[in-house]
Coordinates of C-alpha atoms and ligand atoms in Angstrom, one line a residue:
X1 CA 22.7 54.1 70.0
X2 CA 23.1 55.9 73.2
X3 CA 26.8 56.4 73.6
X4 CA 27.2 59.8 72.1
X5 CA 29.6 60.9 74.7
X6 CA 31.9 58.0 73.4
X7 CA 31.5 59.2 69.7
X8 CA 28.9 60.8 67.6
X9 CA 27.6 59.2 64.4
X10 CA 28.2 60.2 60.9
X11 CA 25.4 60.9 58.4
X12 CA 25.1 59.0 55.1
X13 CA 25.4 62.3 53.1
X14 CA 28.3 63.6 55.1
X15 CA 30.3 60.4 54.0
X16 CA 29.0 60.4 50.4
X17 CA 29.9 64.1 49.9
X18 CA 33.3 63.5 51.3
X19 CA 34.0 60.5 49.1
X20 CA 32.8 62.2 46.0
X21 CA 35.2 65.0 46.8
X22 CA 38.0 62.4 46.9
X23 CA 36.9 61.0 43.6
X24 CA 36.6 64.1 41.8
X25 CA 39.8 65.8 42.8
X26 CA 43.6 65.1 43.2
X27 CA 44.8 66.4 46.6
X28 CA 48.4 66.6 47.1
X29 CA 50.7 66.9 50.1
X30 CA 50.0 70.6 51.2
X31 CA 53.8 71.3 51.8
X32 CA 54.6 70.5 48.1
X33 CA 53.8 73.5 46.1
X34 CA 52.2 72.0 42.9
X35 CA 48.6 72.6 41.8
X36 CA 47.3 69.5 43.7
X37 CA 49.1 70.4 46.7
X38 CA 47.9 74.1 46.4
X39 CA 44.4 72.9 46.1
X40 CA 44.9 70.9 49.4
X41 CA 46.5 73.8 51.1
X42 CA 43.6 76.1 50.2
X43 CA 41.2 73.6 51.6
X44 CA 43.2 73.2 54.8
X45 CA 43.0 77.0 55.4
X46 CA 39.3 77.0 54.6
X47 CA 38.9 74.4 57.3
X48 CA 40.9 76.4 59.8
X49 CA 38.6 79.2 59.2
X50 CA 35.5 77.2 59.5
X51 CA 36.8 75.8 62.8
X52 CA 37.3 79.3 64.0
X53 CA 33.9 80.5 62.8
X54 CA 32.4 77.7 64.7
X55 CA 33.7 79.1 67.7
X56 CA 32.7 82.6 66.7
X57 CA 36.2 83.9 66.4
X58 CA 38.8 84.7 63.6
X59 CA 42.4 84.1 62.9
X60 CA 43.3 87.7 64.3
X61 CA 42.2 86.3 67.8
X62 CA 42.9 82.6 67.7
X63 CA 45.2 80.0 65.9
X64 CA 44.1 76.5 65.1
X65 CA 46.8 73.8 65.8
X66 CA 45.4 70.4 64.3
X67 CA 46.4 67.5 66.7
X68 CA 45.4 63.8 66.9
X69 CA 42.6 64.6 69.4
X70 CA 41.9 66.4 72.5
X71 CA 44.3 64.3 74.6
X72 CA 47.2 65.2 72.2
X73 CA 46.2 68.8 72.6
X74 CA 46.4 68.7 76.4
X75 CA 49.5 67.0 76.3
X76 CA 51.0 69.7 73.9
X77 CA 50.0 72.5 76.5
X78 CA 51.6 70.3 79.2
X79 CA 54.8 70.0 77.4
X80 CA 55.1 73.5 76.1
X81 CA 53.6 75.6 79.0
X82 CA 56.4 77.9 80.3
X83 CA 56.3 76.9 83.9
X84 CA 58.3 78.9 86.4
X85 CA 60.1 76.1 88.6
X86 CA 59.1 76.3 92.1
X87 CA 56.4 79.1 91.6
X88 CA 54.0 78.4 88.9
X89 CA 50.9 76.6 89.8
X90 CA 48.8 74.2 88.0
X91 CA 45.2 74.0 89.2
X92 CA 42.6 71.6 88.1
X93 CA 39.1 70.2 89.3
X94 CA 38.7 67.1 91.1
X95 CA 35.9 66.1 88.6
X96 CA 38.4 66.2 85.9
X97 CA 39.4 63.9 83.1
X98 CA 42.4 61.6 83.2
X99 CA 44.0 63.4 80.5
X100 CA 43.7 66.8 82.2
X101 CA 45.1 65.3 85.5
X102 CA 48.1 64.2 83.3
X103 CA 49.2 67.7 82.8
X104 CA 50.1 67.7 86.5
X105 CA 52.8 65.1 85.8
X106 CA 54.5 67.6 83.3
X107 CA 53.9 70.5 85.6
X108 CA 55.6 68.8 88.4
X109 CA 58.4 67.7 86.3
X110 CA 59.2 71.3 85.5
X111 CA 58.9 72.2 89.2
X112 CA 55.6 73.8 89.3
X113 CA 53.0 73.3 92.0
X114 CA 49.9 71.4 91.5
X115 CA 46.6 72.1 93.2
X116 CA 43.6 69.7 92.8
X117 CA 40.5 71.7 93.6
X118 CA 38.7 69.0 95.7
X119 CA 34.9 69.5 95.9
X120 CA 33.3 70.3 92.6
X121 CA 30.8 72.7 94.0
X122 CA 32.0 76.1 92.6
X123 CA 31.4 78.0 95.6
X124 CA 34.1 76.0 97.2
X125 CA 36.2 76.0 94.1
X126 CA 36.0 79.9 94.2
X127 CA 37.2 80.0 97.7
X128 CA 40.2 77.8 96.9
X129 CA 41.1 79.8 93.9
X130 CA 40.9 83.0 96.0
X131 CA 43.3 81.3 98.6
X132 CA 45.7 80.3 95.8
X133 CA 45.8 83.9 94.2
X134 CA 46.7 85.4 97.7
X135 CA 49.4 82.8 98.0
X136 CA 51.0 83.7 94.8
X137 CA 50.9 87.5 94.3
X138 CA 54.0 87.6 92.1
X139 CA 54.5 88.2 88.5
X140 CA 54.2 84.6 87.5
X141 CA 52.3 82.4 85.0
X142 CA 49.9 79.9 86.2
X143 CA 47.5 77.5 84.5
X144 CA 43.8 76.5 85.6
X145 CA 42.4 73.9 83.6
X146 CA 38.8 72.4 83.7
X147 CA 36.5 70.5 81.6
X148 CA 33.6 72.6 80.2
X149 CA 31.4 69.4 80.6
X150 CA 32.1 66.3 82.4
X151 CA 31.9 63.0 80.2
X152 CA 30.9 61.1 83.2
X153 CA 27.9 63.0 84.5
X154 CA 27.3 65.4 81.8
X155 CA 27.7 68.3 84.3
X156 CA 28.7 71.6 82.9
X157 CA 31.0 74.1 84.4
X158 CA 30.5 77.8 84.1
X159 CA 32.2 79.4 81.1
X160 CA 32.5 82.8 82.9
X161 CA 35.5 81.2 85.0
X162 CA 37.5 81.9 81.9
X163 CA 37.4 85.6 82.4
X164 CA 37.0 85.5 86.1
X165 CA 40.2 83.6 86.7
X166 CA 41.8 86.0 84.2
X167 CA 40.8 89.2 85.9
X168 CA 41.5 88.0 89.2
X169 CA 37.8 88.2 90.0
X170 CA 36.4 85.5 91.9
X171 CA 32.7 85.6 93.0
X172 CA 32.2 89.1 94.2
X173 CA 35.8 90.0 95.2
X174 CA 38.2 91.5 92.6
X175 CA 42.0 91.1 93.2
X176 CA 43.3 94.2 91.3
X177 CA 46.7 93.7 92.8
X178 CA 47.3 90.4 91.5
X179 CA 50.2 90.4 89.4
X180 CA 50.3 86.8 88.4
X181 CA 48.9 85.9 85.0
X182 CA 46.4 83.0 84.8
X183 CA 45.9 81.1 81.7
X184 CA 42.9 79.1 81.3
X185 CA 42.8 75.7 79.5
X186 CA 39.2 74.4 78.6
X187 CA 38.6 70.8 77.9
X188 CA 35.8 71.3 75.5
X189 CA 35.7 67.7 74.1
X190 CA 32.3 66.8 75.6
X191 CA 30.8 70.4 75.8
X192 CA 31.1 71.2 72.2
X193 CA 29.2 68.2 71.0
X194 CA 26.1 69.9 72.0
X195 CA 26.6 73.4 73.1
X196 CA 27.8 76.6 71.4
X197 CA 31.1 77.9 72.6
X198 CA 31.6 81.5 71.9
X199 CA 35.1 82.4 72.2
X200 CA 34.5 86.0 71.5
X201 CA 32.5 86.0 74.7
X202 CA 34.6 83.5 76.7
X203 CA 38.2 84.0 75.5
X204 CA 39.8 81.0 77.0
X205 CA 43.6 80.8 76.3
X206 CA 43.7 77.2 75.3
X207 CA 40.7 75.1 74.3
X208 CA 41.0 71.4 73.2
X209 CA 38.6 69.1 71.3
X210 CA 38.0 66.0 69.1
X211 CA 36.2 66.2 66.1
X212 CA 34.7 62.7 66.0
X213 CA 32.8 63.6 69.2
X214 CA 30.9 66.4 67.3
X215 CA 30.1 64.7 64.0
X216 CA 31.5 61.1 64.1
X217 CA 34.0 61.1 61.2
X218 CA 36.9 61.4 60.9
X219 CA 38.6 59.9 64.1
X220 CA 42.1 60.7 65.1
X221 CA 41.9 64.4 64.6
X222 CA 41.1 67.2 67.0
X223 CA 42.5 70.7 67.6
X224 CA 44.1 73.0 70.1
X225 CA 42.9 76.5 69.9
X226 CA 45.3 78.9 71.1
X227 CA 44.3 82.6 71.9
X228 CA 47.1 84.5 70.0
X229 CA 47.9 86.6 73.0
X230 CA 48.5 83.6 75.0
X231 CA 51.0 82.0 72.2
X232 CA 54.1 83.4 73.9
X233 CA 53.3 81.1 76.8
X234 CA 54.1 78.0 74.8
X235 CA 57.8 77.2 74.2
X236 CA 58.9 75.1 71.3
X237 CA 61.8 72.9 71.6
X238 CA 61.6 70.0 69.3
X239 CA 61.4 70.7 65.6
X240 CA 60.1 68.4 62.9
X241 CA 59.4 68.4 59.1
X242 CA 57.4 71.4 58.2
X243 CA 58.1 73.6 61.1
X244 CA 61.3 75.2 60.4
X245 CA 62.2 78.0 57.9
X246 CA 65.9 77.1 57.9
X247 CA 68.1 75.1 59.8
X248 CA 71.6 73.4 59.6
X249 CA 72.2 69.8 60.2
X250 CA 75.8 70.2 61.4
X251 CA 75.3 73.3 63.5
X252 CA 73.1 74.3 66.4
X253 CA 71.1 76.6 63.9
X254 CA 67.4 76.6 63.4
X255 CA 64.7 79.3 62.6
X256 CA 61.1 78.3 63.3
X257 CA 58.3 79.2 61.0
X258 CA 56.4 82.2 62.4
X259 CA 52.7 81.0 62.5
X260 CA 51.9 79.2 65.5
X261 CA 50.3 76.3 63.8
X262 CA 53.3 76.1 61.7
X263 CA 55.6 75.7 64.6
X264 CA 53.4 73.0 66.3
X265 CA 52.1 70.7 63.6
X266 CA 54.9 68.5 63.1
X267 CA 55.4 66.5 60.0
X268 CA 52.6 66.2 57.5
X269 CA 49.2 67.0 58.7
X270 CA 46.2 64.7 58.3
X271 CA 45.1 66.5 55.2
X272 CA 42.5 64.3 53.9
X273 CA 41.0 64.1 57.3
X274 CA 41.1 67.9 57.5
X275 CA 39.2 67.9 54.3
X276 CA 36.6 65.5 55.9
X277 CA 36.0 68.1 58.7
X278 CA 34.5 70.3 56.1
X279 CA 31.8 67.8 55.3
X280 CA 31.3 67.3 59.2
X281 CA 30.7 71.0 59.9
X282 CA 28.5 71.3 56.9
X283 CA 26.3 68.4 58.0
X284 CA 25.9 69.7 61.5
X285 CA 25.1 73.1 60.2
X286 CA 22.6 71.6 57.6
X287 CA 20.7 69.4 59.9
X288 CA 20.5 71.6 63.1
X289 CA 21.0 75.0 62.0
X290 CA 22.7 76.4 65.1
X291 CA 24.3 74.5 68.1
X292 CA 21.8 76.2 70.4
X293 CA 19.2 74.0 68.6
X294 CA 21.0 70.9 69.6
X295 CA 21.3 72.2 73.1
X296 CA 17.4 72.6 73.4
X297 CA 16.5 69.5 71.6
X298 CA 18.8 67.4 73.9
X299 CA 17.8 69.1 77.0
X300 CA 14.1 68.3 76.3
X301 CA 15.0 64.7 75.7
X302 CA 17.3 64.3 78.8
X303 CA 15.1 66.3 80.9
X304 CA 12.2 63.9 80.2
X305 CA 14.3 60.7 80.6
X306 CA 15.6 61.9 83.9
X307 CA 12.1 62.6 85.2
X308 CA 10.8 59.3 84.0
X309 CA 13.8 57.2 85.4
X310 CA 13.6 59.1 88.7
X311 CA 10.0 58.0 89.3
X312 CA 10.5 54.4 88.6
X313 CA 9.6 52.5 91.9
X314 CA 9.2 48.9 92.8
X315 CA 5.9 47.7 94.1
X316 CA 7.2 48.2 97.6
X317 CA 7.9 51.8 96.9
X318 CA 11.8 51.3 96.7
X319 CA 13.5 53.4 93.9
X320 CA 14.6 51.3 91.1
X321 CA 17.1 53.8 89.6
X322 CA 19.9 55.8 91.4
X323 CA 21.0 58.8 89.2
X324 CA 24.3 60.4 89.8
X325 CA 23.7 64.2 89.5
X326 CA 24.1 67.5 91.3
X327 CA 22.0 69.5 88.8
X328 CA 18.7 67.5 88.8
X329 CA 18.4 68.4 85.1
X330 CA 17.0 71.8 86.1
X331 CA 18.8 73.9 83.4
X332 CA 20.5 73.3 80.0
X333 CA 23.4 75.7 81.0
X334 CA 24.3 73.3 83.8
X335 CA 23.6 69.9 82.5
X336 CA 24.4 68.0 79.1
X337 CA 22.5 65.2 77.6
X338 CA 24.2 62.4 79.8
X339 CA 22.7 60.4 82.6
X340 CA 25.0 58.3 84.8
X341 CA 22.9 55.8 86.8
X342 CA 22.7 52.4 88.5
X343 CA 19.8 50.0 88.9
X344 CA 18.6 48.6 92.3
X345 CA 16.4 45.5 93.0
X346 CA 13.3 45.8 95.3
X347 CA 15.5 44.8 98.3
X348 CA 17.8 47.6 97.6
X349 CA 20.8 45.6 96.2
X350 CA 22.5 47.1 93.3
X351 CA 22.7 45.3 89.9
X352 CA 26.1 45.6 88.6
X353 CA 26.4 47.8 85.6
X354 CA 27.9 45.1 83.4
X355 CA 24.8 43.1 83.7
X356 CA 22.7 46.1 82.7
X357 CA 25.1 46.8 79.7
X358 CA 24.8 43.1 78.5
X359 CA 21.1 42.9 78.8
X360 CA 20.7 46.1 76.9
X361 CA 23.1 44.9 74.2
X362 CA 21.0 41.9 73.7
X363 CA 18.1 44.2 72.9
X364 CA 20.3 46.2 70.5
X365 CA 20.7 49.1 72.9
X366 CA 24.2 50.5 73.1
X367 CA 25.2 51.9 76.3
X368 CA 28.4 52.7 78.2
X369 CA 29.6 51.3 81.7
X370 CA 32.0 53.5 83.4
X371 CA 34.0 52.7 86.4
X372 CA 34.6 55.3 89.2
X373 CA 38.0 54.0 89.7
X374 CA 38.6 56.4 92.2
X375 CA 37.6 57.3 95.6
X376 CA 37.1 61.1 95.0
X377 CA 34.2 60.5 92.6
X378 CA 32.8 57.7 94.6
X379 CA 32.5 60.0 97.6
X380 CA 31.1 62.7 95.6
X381 CA 28.6 60.9 93.5
X382 CA 27.7 57.9 95.6
X383 CA 27.3 60.3 98.7
X384 CA 28.8 57.7 101.2
X385 CA 30.9 58.8 104.1
X386 CA 34.8 58.9 104.2
X387 CA 35.0 56.0 106.6
X388 CA 33.0 53.7 104.3
X389 CA 35.1 55.2 101.3
X390 CA 38.4 54.2 103.1
X391 CA 37.0 50.6 103.7
X392 CA 35.9 50.5 100.0
X393 CA 39.2 51.6 98.7
X394 CA 41.0 49.1 100.7
X395 CA 38.8 46.4 98.9
X396 CA 38.9 48.1 95.8
X397 CA 42.6 48.5 95.2
X398 CA 43.9 45.8 93.3
X399 CA 40.7 45.2 91.5
X400 CA 40.8 45.7 87.6
X401 CA 38.7 48.5 86.4
X402 CA 35.7 47.2 84.6
X403 CA 35.9 43.7 85.7
X404 CA 34.3 44.1 89.1
X405 CA 31.3 46.4 89.3
X406 CA 30.1 45.7 92.8
X407 CA 32.3 45.7 95.9
X408 CA 30.7 44.9 99.3
X409 CA 27.1 45.7 97.9
X410 CA 28.4 49.1 96.7
X411 CA 28.7 49.7 93.0
X412 CA 32.0 50.9 91.8
X413 CA 30.8 51.9 88.5
X414 CA 27.6 53.1 86.7
X415 CA 25.8 52.9 83.5
X416 CA 26.1 55.9 81.2
X417 CA 23.3 57.1 78.6
X418 CA 24.4 59.9 76.5
X419 CA 22.5 61.6 73.6
X420 CA 23.8 63.4 70.5
X421 CA 22.2 65.6 67.9
X422 CA 20.9 62.7 66.1
X423 CA 18.9 61.3 69.1
X424 CA 15.2 61.2 68.8
X425 CA 12.2 60.9 71.3
X426 CA 11.7 57.4 70.2
X427 CA 15.3 56.5 71.4
X428 CA 14.7 57.7 74.8
X429 CA 11.2 56.2 75.0
X430 CA 12.7 52.9 73.9
X431 CA 15.3 53.1 76.5
X432 CA 12.9 54.0 79.2
X433 CA 10.5 51.1 78.2
X434 CA 13.7 48.8 78.4
X435 CA 14.5 49.7 81.9
X436 CA 11.0 49.4 83.0
X437 CA 10.4 46.2 81.4
X438 CA 13.6 44.5 82.5
X439 CA 14.1 45.9 86.1
X440 CA 11.0 47.2 87.9
X441 CA 9.7 44.5 90.1
Ligands
PLP501 C1 36.6 62.3 75.1 C2 37.1 63.3 76.0 C3 38.4 63.7 76.1 C4 39.5 62.8 75.2 O1 39.3 62.8 73.9 P1 40.2 61.9 72.9 O2 39.5 62.0 71.6 O3 40.2 60.6 73.5 O4 41.7 62.7 73.0 C5 38.7 64.4 76.9 N1 38.0 65.2 77.8 C6 36.7 65.0 77.7 C7 35.8 65.8 78.5 C8 36.2 64.1 76.7 O5 34.8 63.9 76.7
NAG502 C1 36.0 60.1 79.2 O1 36.8 60.0 77.9 C2 38.0 59.5 78.0 C3 38.6 59.6 76.6 O2 37.9 59.0 75.6 C4 37.9 58.1 78.4 O3 39.2 57.5 78.7 C5 37.2 58.1 79.9 O4 36.9 56.7 80.2 C6 35.8 58.6 79.6 N1 35.0 58.7 80.9 C7 33.7 58.1 81.0 C8 33.1 57.9 82.2 O5 33.3 57.7 79.9
NAG503 C1 30.6 86.7 68.3 O1 31.5 87.4 69.0 C2 31.3 88.9 68.9 C3 32.5 89.4 69.6 O2 33.6 89.1 69.2 C4 30.0 89.2 69.7 O3 29.6 90.5 69.5 C5 28.8 88.4 69.0 O4 27.7 88.7 69.8 C6 29.1 86.9 69.0 N1 28.2 86.3 68.2 C7 27.3 85.3 68.7 C8 26.5 84.7 67.8 O5 27.3 85.0 69.9
NAG504 C1 71.4 76.1 70.4 O1 71.3 77.8 70.3 C2 70.4 78.3 71.2 C3 70.4 79.6 70.8 O2 70.3 79.9 69.6 C4 70.7 77.9 72.7 O3 69.7 78.5 73.4 C5 70.9 76.5 72.8 O4 71.3 76.2 74.3 C6 71.9 75.8 71.9 N1 71.8 74.4 72.3 C7 73.0 73.7 72.3 C8 72.8 72.2 72.5 O5 74.1 74.2 72.1
NAG505 C1 17.8 76.4 64.6 O1 17.5 77.8 65.2 C2 17.3 78.8 64.5 C3 17.2 80.0 65.5 O2 18.3 80.1 66.4 C4 16.2 78.7 63.6 O3 16.0 79.8 62.7 C5 16.4 77.6 62.8 O4 15.2 77.4 62.0 C6 16.7 76.3 63.5 N1 17.1 75.2 62.7 C7 16.6 73.9 62.8 C8 17.0 73.1 61.7 O5 15.6 73.7 63.5
NAG506 C1 36.4 62.1 88.3 C2 37.9 62.1 88.3 O1 38.5 61.5 87.5 N1 38.4 62.5 89.5 C3 40.1 62.6 89.7 C4 40.6 63.9 89.4 O2 41.8 64.1 89.8 C5 42.0 63.7 91.2 C6 43.3 64.1 91.5 O3 44.4 63.4 90.8 C7 41.7 62.4 91.4 O4 42.0 61.9 92.8 C8 40.2 62.2 91.1 O5 40.1 60.7 91.2

């Protein structure tokens, strides 16, 4: 199983302990106020604290809002962020995730500007941010969103952007006269599966994640962590069951509950799934000790695999594997345990990723095929010029993502291998042998 960026796997003991806990106890709806309800409510509060501790923070600094996943967390920020029409800026990276770009629609809808930071080399990104800050020296609220790790290439982005953007310090320049307030939204869904995120050190205003990416079970639950000092930036309009203290059906009168999660967790929370998180966190901690151990273990594996794949050549000296990376797997702070690549024949022609995927599947190796689907990442990762990109795009438009993997001899997608905390040296050796056996001429 080499698709840990898609989801992690759950452990046997994790599931056993969870079901035992369900069998031994009666868990009621945490809003009901009877003994089984109180038991559940207490467990939910414990899990909130476990989540906070996992990120080295406490409830005095952060609130945990349970959502159905990372995407739902991003959507919640998008729809509640207090944009100033015509003035606020929403900035995001080109190497973003669809769900992060989606916030743009909500921002524009409320009259905010959106800026896509085009070239994901942070020197350039810093210059662009600098420019944006000069453009808007007013007392306004802006939002900067970025993924802490890309789920395509596994590239990690610097966590110190969080404070830098906030302080108005970019690179070596400090903008003490910046009156604007920048809020940071970190999409940590891929990052936190294998790296520690210390919110004491990197106090992002908003962080989103999905728990199945960390420990495989349960699905359909994630969290939005909100720094308490940034909570005022989220406006609440709709109110659903469990979120109000008092309201009148016939009059425009309602008072929302005071705690942030009480306001934003609409309806009944997924309480039995929240209980399952407890066993997920316990499993990760039991097996690995600390997230740093996962980072180091996975970096050793991926670094080995990168070097081995990179040296695979056909008998005429042509490279067999083209890897899409800007980090060269030199450092675990820049690179997660993912490799996106394509396979080439001896004559230089590419083999479509669908073919690689199905050959692998026949040998019981589970990979992911990704479609670039956009010119931006084609350009950046494939390193082909603008002119060619335009031609490609002409041919590309209208094709159904995933069905076509090669257009005019150029690949429009890639194979992705991603490791997780359960991956072993045997896994990467088997995979390497598979590639060598199947494709090296
Ligand atoms: C998986 C992932 C998401 C989306 O998570 P969902 O569980 O589908 O909401 C967002 N961003 C990144 C970086 C991811 O890896
Ligand atoms: C990244 O994750 C999202 C959500 O799960 C998915 O839609 C997207 O296709 C993923 N990208 C890749 C390259 O896996
Ligand atoms: C946790 O955060 C505190 C500050 O809030 C910091 O002093 C401490 O070093 C952090 N712990 C770890 C393990 O990083
Ligand atoms: C309801 O009351 C709030 C203030 O209490 C006000 O802001 C809002 O506009 C009112 N809505 C309607 C539909 O009257
Ligand atoms: C994880 O790392 C810590 C040190 O950071 C070490 O003490 C511990 O033994 C490690 N745990 C495992 C399971 O390797
Ligand atoms: C990799 C990726 O998804 N990049 C996209 C980020 O957002 C910009 C702007 O919408 C798109 O053009 C990129 O394709």
